[in-house]
Amino acid sequence: MTEIDISFNDEVDFFSDTRKNWKTWIEELILSAKKNIKKLIGKK
């Protein structure tokens, strides 16, 4: 019973961590995209 609880909790932590990583990754992607768009507009 305890092993199942531990593995379940680990999975929940893993998924929440993955979600946080995805969120930060997407935010960084958007920031870099905005910078690149500004550079492209500046060149034109």
mmCIF file of C-alpha atoms in Angstrom:
data_model
loop_
_atom_site.group_PDB
_atom_site.id
_atom_site.type_symbol
_atom_site.label_atom_id
_atom_site.label_comp_id
_atom_site.label_asym_id
_atom_site.label_seq_id
_atom_site.Cartn_x
_atom_site.Cartn_y
_atom_site.Cartn_z
ATOM 1 C CA MET A 1 0.000 0.000 0.000
ATOM 2 C CA THR A 2 2.771 2.426 0.916
ATOM 3 C CA GLU A 3 4.722 1.724 -2.296
ATOM 4 C CA ILE A 4 1.669 2.564 -4.417
ATOM 5 C CA ASP A 5 1.147 5.832 -2.515
ATOM 6 C CA ILE A 6 4.805 6.823 -2.955
ATOM 7 C CA SER A 7 4.860 6.046 -6.685
ATOM 8 C CA PHE A 8 1.589 7.944 -7.175
ATOM 9 C CA ASN A 9 2.963 10.993 -5.349
ATOM 10 C CA ASP A 10 6.151 10.830 -7.430
ATOM 11 C CA GLU A 11 4.088 10.814 -10.620
ATOM 12 C CA VAL A 12 2.071 13.828 -9.460
ATOM 13 C CA ASP A 13 5.284 15.721 -8.613
ATOM 14 C CA PHE A 14 6.765 14.744 -11.982
ATOM 15 C CA PHE A 15 3.746 16.018 -13.902
ATOM 16 C CA SER A 16 3.587 19.302 -11.955
ATOM 17 C CA ASP A 17 7.339 19.841 -12.523
ATOM 18 C CA THR A 18 6.945 19.073 -16.231
ATOM 19 C CA ARG A 19 4.081 21.556 -16.487
ATOM 20 C CA LYS A 20 6.222 24.260 -14.823
ATOM 21 C CA ASN A 21 9.095 23.514 -17.219
ATOM 22 C CA TRP A 22 6.766 23.703 -20.230
ATOM 23 C CA LYS A 23 5.339 27.012 -19.004
ATOM 24 C CA THR A 24 8.776 28.603 -18.582
ATOM 25 C CA TRP A 25 9.940 27.123 -21.912
ATOM 26 C CA ILE A 26 6.919 28.572 -23.744
ATOM 27 C CA GLU A 27 7.384 31.957 -22.031
ATOM 28 C CA GLU A 28 11.068 32.035 -23.069
ATOM 29 C CA LEU A 29 10.074 31.027 -26.606
ATOM 30 C CA ILE A 30 7.553 33.906 -26.790
ATOM 31 C CA LEU A 31 10.110 36.387 -25.416
ATOM 32 C CA SER A 32 12.765 35.324 -27.952
ATOM 33 C CA ALA A 33 10.164 35.431 -30.739
ATOM 34 C CA LYS A 34 9.213 39.008 -29.803
ATOM 35 C CA LYS A 35 12.902 40.014 -29.838
ATOM 36 C CA ASN A 36 13.397 38.386 -33.256
ATOM 37 C CA ILE A 37 10.296 40.138 -34.643
ATOM 38 C CA LYS A 38 11.631 43.502 -33.405
ATOM 39 C CA LYS A 39 14.981 42.767 -35.116
ATOM 40 C CA LEU A 40 13.205 41.879 -38.390
ATOM 41 C CA ILE A 41 11.094 45.056 -38.240
ATOM 42 C CA GLY A 42 14.237 47.095 -37.499
ATOM 43 C CA LYS A 43 16.030 45.663 -40.565
ATOM 44 C CA LYS A 44 13.121 46.569 -42.875
#
